[in-house]
C-alpha cells in the first residue's frame, strides 16, 4: 500500500508540475461548454427574412406582423419581384422569403383556403428546415386564431409537443456529447501518453526491475486522471445546470456513477493503447484519430446513428461514447433510471473489463 | 568461502533463430566489481536483462543473490538495483522526490528513507540542491544521483548498464569513486561499459563476443594472456573475431 501511495503521489507531481497541461485539462470542458453553448448553437434566432406581399390586405398584414413578432424572424425588406428576391438571397442578406399571393384575404374568406409560400436558402439545409418549420408553426397559430374568431365548424388542428426539450435547445444535445469528448480526451490520451513517456525515458525499465507489481504501476497511473475527470464531470454538470439551464431530470447519483464508469472505460482504453505503441506521438495520434473522431462522428452526437449506412452503424457499436451518450441523454434529459439504461451500462462495464484486462495482460508480457 | 552473488551456468537466450546469448557461464563474488564488456550487439544487455529478472532465459541455469532466475524473480528484484544507459530519474521531480519515490517502490520505512536521504545528499554534495528539479542539474550530477538511487535500498547487487555514457573524464572518475565506496560496503557491482580505461578499474572483466564469453580474468591477467599493453588492445584483439556486425 505504501508503495502504491508513493506511485500515486509521483503521478500527481507530474501533473501539477506541468502547469500548462493541467490548465488545459481543467479548462477544456469549461471552454467547450461555453463555445458549444453560445457560439456553435444551431438554434435559429432573429433570422432575416424578406416578404413579397402581393395582396396587401388586412389578413396578410396581420400574418406578417405575427411573423415579425416571433423571436425567430426579423423582416428586413419588402420585395416586389422574383428577381429582386433572388438578388437578396444571392447577396446573403436574407435566409428566407415569404410570398403572399394576391387576394389572400378574399380567398381565405370565400373559399376557406389560402396559400402562403416560404422560400428558404437551402445551401444550409438544416437552417432552411428549421426556419420553414418555425414559419409554418407561426402560420398554424395565425390560422387557429382566425378560426376561433370566425367559429368555423370543421377544422383539424395539429399540436406538436417537443418532449423533454420543448424549446429545442441545442444544449440538450451537446452537453452529453461534450462530456463524452472531454472524458475521453483527458483519460485516454493523457494516460496513454504518460505511460509511453515513462517507457521512452527509461524510467519504466527501472520500475519493472523493481519489486513493484505491474498491476499496481498501471492502476497508480490511472488514479490521478480519474480524480481529474471527476472534477471535470462536476464542472460540466454545474455549467450545464446553472449556465445553460439544462436540467438533470434523472437521478444525479446515477448520472455521476455512469460518468465515472465511462471514465474507467476511457482509462482502460488509454492504458491498452500505451501497451501497444512505442512513442508519445503515436499514442497521441491514435487517441485523437482512432478515438476522438469516432466519438464525434459515430456516437450519435453529431449525426443520428439511424441514418447511417448499416456498416457504419455496426462500427458505432464498438464506440464506447455511443453508449455513454445514450445513457447521459436518457438519465439527464429524459429522466429515466437504470431500468432503461442497464443494457448500455452493462456494455460499458464489459468494455472496461475487456480493455483493462488486455492492458494488464500486455503489461505482464513485457516482463517475461 | 566467499559468497557467490551471481552464478550463471550455460545461460542462453534465443529469439527465434537468433541466439543472442550463447551458453555463458561465470560467477561473481560478493563485493566484487565485475566488468561486463563486449561490442554493441554482443549480447550484454540481453544477458543483463536475464540476470535482473526482466527477461526469461531460454535454457541454462542462473542464481542471482541466492535465488533462481526462473522461479524466484520476485525475490531477486528485492535484492538488486539497476541503472540503465538511459538516464532514468524523473526530470520534473526534485532530487528529494526522486529519492523518495524510488525508495518507496522498495517499501522502505519513512524513518529509513529520511535518514538515508540526508546521508546520500551529503555524500553527493547535493544538500543545497535537494529541492531543485532534477532537470536543472548538470548531467554528471544526475548520473551520480541515479547511481545513489539505484543502491538506496541497499541491494546485494547492482547492475549498471553503461552508466557513464556521455560524461566527462573528471565526473567519470568521481562516479567510479562512488562505485568503489559501494563495493567496500559489500555491494556487488556488475557494470557494462564502452570505456576501456574503466575496465581497468574492475576487479575482473569478462569480454563477450557474438553471444559467448571469450575471456574472463583480472585486467592484469588478461593483458598478460593477450600480450597487450592495455585493455583497449585486449578488447580489439577479441572483438576483431566477431562475426556479427554492429
XYZ file of C-alpha atoms in Angstrom:
614
model
C 0.000 0.000 0.000
C 2.821 2.374 0.849
C 4.388 1.568 -2.449
C 1.132 2.349 -4.180
C 0.793 5.689 -2.443
C 4.273 6.729 -3.462
C 3.340 5.883 -7.054
C 0.182 7.957 -6.970
C 1.994 10.845 -5.305
C 4.580 10.817 -8.045
C 1.897 10.911 -10.745
C 0.343 13.949 -9.084
C 3.731 15.639 -9.004
C 3.981 15.099 -12.758
C 0.575 16.598 -13.359
C 0.950 19.578 -11.061
C 4.454 20.400 -12.297
C 3.223 20.601 -15.845
C 1.008 23.618 -15.223
C 0.189 24.213 -18.848
C -1.181 20.754 -19.414
C -3.087 20.850 -16.161
C -4.760 24.131 -17.020
C -5.701 22.783 -20.432
C -7.169 19.671 -18.871
C -9.257 21.594 -16.387
C -10.231 24.489 -18.626
C -11.077 22.396 -21.659
C -14.537 21.308 -20.513
C -15.416 24.835 -19.457
C -14.315 26.313 -22.760
C -16.039 23.623 -24.783
C -19.305 24.025 -22.963
C -19.172 27.766 -23.433
C -18.271 27.529 -27.111
C -20.961 24.990 -27.799
C -23.436 26.778 -25.630
C -23.110 30.260 -27.036
C -21.268 30.179 -30.311
C -21.949 26.930 -32.064
C -25.624 26.845 -31.441
C -27.868 25.506 -34.179
C -30.892 27.257 -32.823
C -32.147 29.937 -35.142
C -32.860 33.358 -33.749
C -33.728 36.625 -35.480
C -33.255 35.279 -38.967
C -33.526 37.932 -41.598
C -36.379 37.422 -43.998
C -37.888 39.303 -46.925
C -41.576 39.487 -47.718
C -43.325 39.858 -51.029
C -46.820 40.794 -50.119
C -48.815 40.798 -53.337
C -52.138 41.089 -51.652
C -51.634 43.922 -49.153
C -54.797 43.340 -47.206
C -55.734 43.091 -43.599
C -55.154 39.340 -43.327
C -51.710 39.415 -44.921
C -50.610 42.320 -42.760
C -51.744 40.571 -39.643
C -49.959 37.333 -40.587
C -46.747 39.198 -41.377
C -46.793 41.149 -38.170
C -47.154 37.902 -36.303
C -44.105 36.530 -38.114
C -42.122 39.631 -37.354
C -43.119 39.484 -33.714
C -41.780 35.972 -33.191
C -38.236 35.809 -31.899
C -37.125 33.681 -34.811
C -37.703 36.183 -37.592
C -36.927 39.713 -38.441
C -38.477 41.167 -41.582
C -35.767 43.246 -43.134
C -37.095 44.049 -46.536
C -40.205 44.102 -48.652
C -39.527 42.909 -52.190
C -41.630 43.272 -55.303
C -40.345 40.744 -57.822
C -38.765 37.318 -58.102
C -35.596 38.870 -59.419
C -35.327 41.250 -56.515
C -35.875 38.412 -54.086
C -33.254 36.277 -55.728
C -30.762 39.109 -55.611
C -31.254 39.391 -51.848
C -30.675 35.645 -51.456
C -27.516 35.793 -53.542
C -26.133 38.634 -51.506
C -26.819 36.562 -48.402
C -28.923 39.338 -46.891
C -31.853 37.047 -46.149
C -32.338 33.446 -45.127
C -35.935 33.060 -46.173
C -38.593 34.866 -48.116
C -42.343 34.833 -47.554
C -44.543 35.202 -50.598
C -48.199 36.026 -50.143
C -50.178 35.702 -53.385
C -52.769 38.301 -54.459
C -56.257 38.155 -52.963
C -55.087 36.410 -49.849
C -57.870 37.601 -47.613
C -60.512 37.151 -50.281
C -59.646 33.525 -50.861
C -59.379 32.919 -47.182
C -62.835 34.286 -46.521
C -64.657 32.982 -49.581
C -63.042 29.621 -50.145
C -61.760 28.938 -46.649
C -58.455 28.236 -48.286
C -55.427 30.378 -48.970
C -51.777 29.867 -49.744
C -48.521 31.204 -48.449
C -45.150 30.310 -49.896
C -41.888 30.062 -47.987
C -38.695 30.156 -49.973
C -35.623 29.239 -47.970
C -31.919 29.351 -48.682
C -31.149 25.636 -48.531
C -27.415 25.977 -49.040
C -27.529 25.273 -45.323
C -30.212 22.573 -45.266
C -30.518 22.375 -41.503
C -31.183 26.043 -41.072
C -33.593 26.043 -44.022
C -35.501 23.202 -42.479
C -35.680 24.784 -39.093
C -36.803 28.132 -40.488
C -39.642 26.695 -42.590
C -40.803 24.647 -39.649
C -40.853 27.699 -37.397
C -42.642 29.727 -40.067
C -45.238 27.004 -40.597
C -45.976 26.927 -36.930
C -46.488 30.680 -36.891
C -48.962 30.291 -39.745
C -50.673 27.493 -37.822
C -51.020 29.802 -34.866
C -52.492 32.510 -37.013
C -54.900 30.074 -38.572
C -56.179 28.749 -35.300
C -56.678 32.277 -34.086
C -58.846 33.302 -37.027
C -60.759 30.023 -36.961
C -61.536 30.732 -33.351
C -62.884 34.180 -34.224
C -64.920 33.029 -37.164
C -66.319 29.917 -35.496
C -65.708 27.656 -38.450
C -67.454 24.376 -37.932
C -64.822 21.881 -39.027
C -61.156 22.232 -38.541
C -58.367 19.843 -37.707
C -55.607 21.428 -35.810
C -52.333 19.684 -35.130
C -50.469 20.199 -31.928
C -46.852 19.316 -31.741
C -45.189 18.817 -28.412
C -41.447 18.583 -28.236
C -40.904 16.142 -25.419
C -38.091 16.670 -22.886
C -36.829 19.706 -24.755
C -39.805 21.934 -25.551
C -37.629 24.839 -26.590
C -35.478 22.688 -28.878
C -32.324 23.809 -27.156
C -29.093 22.650 -28.708
C -27.536 22.327 -25.264
C -29.631 19.252 -24.572
C -27.767 17.551 -27.337
C -24.210 18.689 -26.878
C -23.839 18.538 -23.104
C -23.786 14.735 -23.238
C -21.537 14.925 -26.283
C -19.029 17.280 -24.719
C -18.953 15.136 -21.622
C -18.019 12.063 -23.657
C -15.399 14.011 -25.596
C -13.717 15.606 -22.605
C -13.566 12.442 -20.541
C -12.157 10.528 -23.457
C -9.520 13.160 -24.151
C -8.371 13.536 -20.576
C -8.380 9.883 -19.680
C -7.432 8.034 -22.793
C -4.989 10.434 -24.316
C -3.282 11.513 -21.118
C -2.845 8.043 -19.627
C -1.602 6.635 -22.906
C 0.914 9.436 -23.171
C 2.197 9.275 -19.601
C 2.790 5.536 -19.726
C 4.555 5.724 -23.061
C 6.631 8.658 -21.822
C 7.954 6.506 -18.987
C 8.966 3.896 -21.486
C 10.673 6.477 -23.680
C 12.659 7.987 -20.824
C 13.675 4.611 -19.440
C 12.045 5.019 -16.051
C 9.609 2.215 -16.868
C 12.516 -0.199 -17.113
C 13.663 0.736 -13.632
C 10.193 0.116 -12.293
C 9.976 -3.255 -13.995
C 13.269 -4.282 -12.377
C 11.903 -3.192 -9.014
C 9.609 -5.374 -6.934
C 6.664 -3.169 -7.901
C 3.795 -5.202 -9.309
C 2.896 -4.214 -12.889
C -0.736 -4.199 -11.877
C -0.065 -1.523 -9.300
C 2.008 0.571 -11.675
C -0.903 0.546 -14.102
C -3.503 1.444 -11.504
C -1.357 4.183 -9.996
C -1.054 5.762 -13.435
C -4.816 5.884 -13.744
C -5.744 7.234 -10.302
C -4.811 10.919 -10.812
C -6.605 11.097 -14.143
C -9.637 9.500 -12.594
C -9.749 12.238 -9.961
C -9.128 14.926 -12.558
C -12.043 13.567 -14.544
C -14.265 13.686 -11.507
C -13.503 17.405 -11.286
C -14.329 17.778 -14.976
C -17.609 15.913 -14.611
C -18.555 18.249 -11.795
C -17.666 21.380 -13.736
C -19.538 20.241 -16.851
C -22.656 19.422 -14.854
C -22.547 22.663 -12.890
C -22.140 24.709 -16.054
C -24.941 22.854 -17.794
C -27.379 23.333 -14.981
C -26.552 26.867 -13.919
C -25.351 28.490 -17.128
C -27.099 26.632 -19.915
C -30.251 25.739 -18.000
C -30.057 22.089 -18.931
C -31.731 20.292 -16.056
C -30.693 16.982 -14.542
C -34.064 15.274 -14.760
C -32.983 11.840 -13.602
C -31.024 10.742 -10.586
C -27.854 12.759 -10.129
C -26.150 9.845 -8.402
C -26.854 7.595 -11.357
C -25.586 10.211 -13.796
C -22.358 10.704 -11.864
C -21.951 6.962 -11.449
C -22.334 6.367 -15.174
C -19.879 9.163 -15.934
C -17.319 7.604 -13.628
C -17.907 4.277 -15.336
C -17.219 5.875 -18.696
C -14.080 7.422 -17.185
C -12.924 3.948 -16.234
C -13.553 2.702 -19.762
C -11.512 5.592 -21.159
C -8.673 4.951 -18.713
C -8.593 1.270 -19.626
C -8.511 2.205 -23.294
C -5.647 4.623 -22.693
C -3.615 2.018 -20.829
C -4.364 -0.501 -23.538
C -3.112 1.896 -26.215
C 0.009 2.569 -24.170
C 0.940 -1.114 -24.173
C 0.700 -1.207 -27.949
C 2.603 1.851 -29.110
C 6.228 2.895 -28.796
C 6.257 6.679 -28.947
C 4.289 9.522 -27.428
C 3.440 10.818 -30.892
C 1.842 7.536 -31.915
C -0.084 7.465 -28.670
C -1.363 10.961 -29.319
C -2.237 10.174 -32.917
C -4.120 7.004 -32.100
C -6.032 8.688 -29.288
C -7.031 11.581 -31.488
C -7.769 9.933 -34.804
C -8.672 6.493 -33.556
C -10.881 7.636 -30.716
C -11.858 11.251 -30.788
C -13.034 11.135 -34.381
C -15.352 8.133 -33.940
C -16.572 9.692 -30.716
C -17.638 12.817 -32.521
C -18.883 11.136 -35.693
C -20.298 7.812 -34.623
C -21.716 8.315 -31.171
C -24.911 9.911 -32.375
C -23.766 13.243 -31.024
C -23.354 14.942 -34.408
C -25.228 12.642 -36.750
C -28.107 10.337 -35.921
C -26.985 6.707 -35.934
C -30.262 5.552 -37.518
C -29.393 7.484 -40.677
C -26.017 5.837 -41.164
C -25.470 3.015 -43.628
C -25.532 -0.403 -41.899
C -21.736 -0.968 -41.914
C -21.187 2.319 -40.093
C -23.979 1.512 -37.685
C -22.197 -1.742 -36.928
C -18.933 0.110 -36.298
C -20.674 2.529 -33.987
C -21.405 -0.346 -31.612
C -17.703 -0.507 -30.802
C -17.535 3.178 -29.881
C -17.847 3.498 -26.095
C -19.111 7.058 -26.405
C -22.182 5.852 -28.294
C -23.432 4.025 -25.225
C -22.398 6.724 -22.831
C -24.041 9.411 -24.931
C -27.253 7.426 -24.892
C -27.070 6.944 -21.137
C -26.477 10.621 -20.410
C -29.295 11.684 -22.697
C -31.670 9.232 -21.078
C -30.756 9.977 -17.497
C -30.060 13.679 -17.688
C -32.636 14.850 -20.219
C -35.393 12.247 -20.199
C -35.075 11.486 -16.523
C -35.082 7.734 -16.881
C -33.403 5.337 -14.494
C -31.278 2.242 -14.555
C -34.260 0.164 -15.721
C -33.843 1.795 -19.132
C -30.095 2.164 -19.441
C -28.992 -1.123 -17.849
C -28.060 -2.594 -21.207
C -25.826 0.312 -22.174
C -24.340 0.238 -18.690
C -23.520 -3.452 -18.987
C -21.867 -2.869 -22.346
C -19.662 -0.174 -20.801
C -18.767 -2.477 -17.912
C -17.880 -5.151 -20.456
C -15.679 -2.735 -22.405
C -13.938 -1.690 -19.204
C -13.173 -5.275 -18.237
C -12.075 -6.144 -21.765
C -9.650 -3.272 -22.302
C -8.475 -3.214 -18.689
C -7.780 -6.940 -18.802
C -5.896 -6.652 -22.078
C -3.857 -3.721 -20.777
C -2.770 -5.620 -17.679
C -2.058 -8.763 -19.635
C 0.078 -6.917 -22.171
C 1.911 -5.168 -19.399
C 2.924 -8.515 -17.923
C 4.110 -9.918 -21.237
C 6.741 -7.219 -21.424
C 8.264 -8.613 -18.278
C 8.811 -12.256 -19.162
C 34.318 -19.463 1.149
C 33.209 -16.210 -0.422
C 29.500 -15.792 -1.174
C 28.677 -16.033 -4.845
C 26.175 -13.339 -5.763
C 25.805 -14.448 -9.378
C 26.223 -17.977 -10.646
C 25.476 -18.428 -14.347
C 25.702 -21.848 -15.954
C 25.296 -22.199 -19.742
C 22.786 -19.373 -19.709
C 21.204 -18.996 -23.139
C 18.638 -16.734 -24.762
C 17.274 -17.293 -28.236
C 14.925 -15.049 -30.174
C 13.632 -17.340 -32.905
C 16.677 -18.463 -34.901
C 18.904 -15.846 -33.377
C 20.953 -16.834 -30.335
C 21.541 -13.574 -28.526
C 23.325 -15.149 -25.565
C 25.023 -18.459 -26.217
C 25.618 -20.577 -23.122
C 27.565 -18.195 -20.904
C 28.952 -19.463 -17.610
C 30.591 -17.353 -14.921
C 30.267 -16.369 -11.311
C 30.620 -13.136 -9.377
C 31.579 -12.893 -5.704
C 30.143 -10.583 -3.109
C 31.700 -7.119 -3.095
C 33.335 -7.671 -6.450
C 33.340 -5.097 -9.256
C 32.663 -7.174 -12.320
C 33.151 -5.598 -15.737
C 30.936 -6.933 -18.477
C 32.406 -5.905 -21.803
C 31.540 -6.500 -25.419
C 30.898 -4.688 -28.662
C 27.403 -3.438 -29.470
C 25.189 -6.396 -30.257
C 27.427 -8.909 -28.467
C 24.565 -9.782 -26.120
C 25.496 -7.840 -22.975
C 22.157 -6.185 -22.469
C 20.235 -9.409 -23.049
C 22.423 -11.237 -20.531
C 21.900 -8.468 -18.017
C 18.151 -8.499 -18.554
C 18.052 -12.210 -17.834
C 20.054 -11.817 -14.647
C 17.869 -8.930 -13.439
C 14.603 -10.806 -13.992
C 13.428 -8.681 -16.911
C 13.719 -11.491 -19.397
C 13.265 -15.259 -19.122
C 16.301 -17.384 -20.201
C 15.725 -19.966 -22.946
C 17.957 -22.521 -21.237
C 20.772 -22.832 -18.728
C 20.833 -22.043 -15.042
C 21.418 -18.895 -13.070
C 21.279 -17.943 -9.416
C 21.229 -14.265 -8.504
C 21.597 -13.167 -4.882
C 20.944 -16.786 -3.982
C 17.673 -17.050 -5.950
C 16.759 -18.926 -9.094
C 16.070 -16.657 -12.089
C 13.297 -18.940 -13.316
C 11.251 -19.297 -10.161
C 12.201 -16.586 -7.753
C 12.488 -13.449 -9.806
C 10.296 -11.505 -7.383
C 12.878 -12.202 -4.654
C 15.703 -11.303 -6.997
C 14.062 -7.970 -7.701
C 14.078 -7.106 -3.992
C 17.805 -7.702 -3.803
C 19.125 -5.904 -6.834
C 19.475 -2.343 -8.025
C 19.518 -1.274 -11.633
C 20.747 1.742 -13.512
C 20.152 1.814 -17.244
C 22.069 3.522 -20.018
C 19.132 5.813 -20.475
C 19.078 8.420 -17.788
C 16.311 7.244 -15.556
C 15.337 9.834 -12.973
C 12.240 11.983 -13.332
C 13.297 15.372 -14.634
C 10.166 17.074 -13.386
C 10.603 15.877 -9.808
C 13.059 17.313 -7.301
C 16.120 15.425 -6.122
C 14.389 14.595 -2.860
C 11.182 13.464 -4.558
C 13.083 11.147 -6.871
C 14.825 9.518 -3.933
C 11.547 9.231 -2.041
C 9.755 7.696 -4.969
C 12.297 5.016 -5.734
C 12.794 4.195 -2.071
C 9.022 3.979 -1.770
C 8.842 1.368 -4.532
C 11.110 -0.841 -2.449
C 8.811 -0.381 0.517
C 11.388 1.207 2.806
C 10.163 2.779 6.047
C 9.804 6.541 6.323
C 12.431 6.714 9.043
C 14.921 4.800 6.918
C 14.233 6.985 3.889
C 14.568 10.211 5.844
C 17.835 9.305 7.465
C 19.433 7.826 4.387
C 18.297 10.687 2.137
C 20.305 13.166 4.225
C 23.281 10.845 4.110
C 23.161 10.468 0.346
C 22.639 14.197 -0.220
C 25.689 14.904 1.914
C 27.760 12.291 0.133
C 26.886 13.783 -3.257
C 27.189 17.392 -2.005
C 23.631 17.953 -3.132
C 22.135 19.084 0.174
C 21.536 22.630 -1.063
C 20.047 21.349 -4.332
C 17.744 18.809 -2.725
C 14.564 20.689 -3.551
C 15.524 21.666 -7.069
C 14.131 19.889 -10.080
C 16.440 17.215 -11.417
C 16.343 18.758 -14.872
C 18.303 21.756 -13.557
C 21.280 19.581 -12.544
C 24.305 19.003 -14.792
C 24.475 15.555 -16.390
C 27.334 14.325 -14.223
C 25.404 15.040 -11.041
C 22.303 13.415 -12.418
C 24.256 10.280 -13.147
C 25.783 10.160 -9.699
C 22.352 10.714 -8.220
C 20.921 7.924 -10.381
C 23.565 5.568 -9.039
C 22.861 6.515 -5.439
C 19.170 5.976 -6.070
C 19.882 2.551 -7.580
C 21.647 1.418 -4.403
C 19.473 3.390 -1.960
C 17.565 0.301 -0.846
C 20.891 -1.435 -0.036
C 20.732 -4.257 -2.563
C 23.203 -7.133 -2.613
C 23.937 -6.457 -6.245
C 23.666 -3.505 -8.596
C 23.549 -3.708 -12.389
C 24.991 -0.693 -14.193
C 24.289 -0.597 -17.905
C 26.804 1.824 -19.458
C 26.378 4.237 -16.572
C 28.942 6.808 -17.698
C 27.883 7.385 -21.296
C 28.420 10.985 -22.356
C 30.093 12.099 -19.127
C 33.395 13.962 -18.943
C 36.511 12.167 -17.595
C 36.589 14.026 -14.275
C 32.991 13.138 -13.490
C 33.609 9.585 -14.609
C 36.429 9.369 -12.101
C 34.117 10.661 -9.367
C 31.479 8.196 -10.457
C 33.937 5.349 -10.051
C 34.778 6.559 -6.557
C 31.101 6.053 -5.727
C 31.289 2.546 -7.177
C 34.313 1.742 -5.002
C 32.555 3.046 -1.909
C 29.554 0.869 -2.681
C 31.748 -2.177 -3.234
C 33.534 -1.511 0.046
C 30.140 -1.653 1.772
C 29.703 -5.127 0.314
C 27.515 -4.288 -2.669
C 28.465 -6.297 -5.716
C 28.753 -4.200 -8.860
C 28.014 -5.621 -12.297
C 28.910 -2.997 -14.872
C 28.917 -2.762 -18.653
C 30.993 -0.071 -20.297
C 32.488 1.065 -23.558
C 35.398 2.866 -21.921
C 38.425 0.615 -21.676
C 40.053 2.760 -19.005
C 37.055 1.931 -16.851
C 37.623 -1.758 -17.498
C 40.948 -1.340 -15.720
C 39.107 -0.248 -12.562
C 37.224 -3.554 -12.351
C 38.326 -6.487 -10.205
C 37.567 -8.894 -13.008
C 36.448 -8.402 -16.572
C 34.585 -10.632 -18.995
C 34.516 -9.945 -22.704
C 31.552 -11.085 -24.778
C 31.888 -11.782 -28.490
C 28.908 -12.972 -30.538
C 26.890 -14.061 -27.507
C 29.751 -16.016 -25.851
C 32.192 -15.041 -23.135
C 35.601 -15.281 -24.837
C 37.727 -14.077 -21.968
C 37.290 -13.674 -18.230
C 40.009 -12.642 -15.813
C 41.534 -9.765 -13.899
C 42.591 -6.884 -16.158
C 46.264 -7.572 -15.374
C 45.996 -11.249 -16.245
C 44.050 -10.505 -19.434
C 46.762 -8.155 -20.624
C 49.352 -10.827 -19.920
C 47.403 -13.564 -21.712
C 46.814 -11.474 -24.797
C 50.263 -9.861 -24.683
C 48.683 -6.445 -24.705
C 49.696 -3.075 -23.292
C 46.195 -2.017 -22.350
C 42.650 -3.328 -22.040
C 41.926 -1.464 -25.234
C 44.284 -3.771 -27.102
C 42.839 -6.869 -25.436
C 39.374 -5.803 -26.438
C 40.331 -5.077 -30.043
C 42.083 -8.428 -30.410
C 38.972 -10.229 -29.253
C 36.374 -8.053 -30.912
C 38.050 -8.435 -34.289
C 36.923 -12.067 -34.335
C 33.285 -11.031 -34.131
C 31.065 -12.200 -36.973
C 28.030 -10.160 -36.012
C 28.033 -6.636 -37.253
C 27.056 -3.596 -35.304
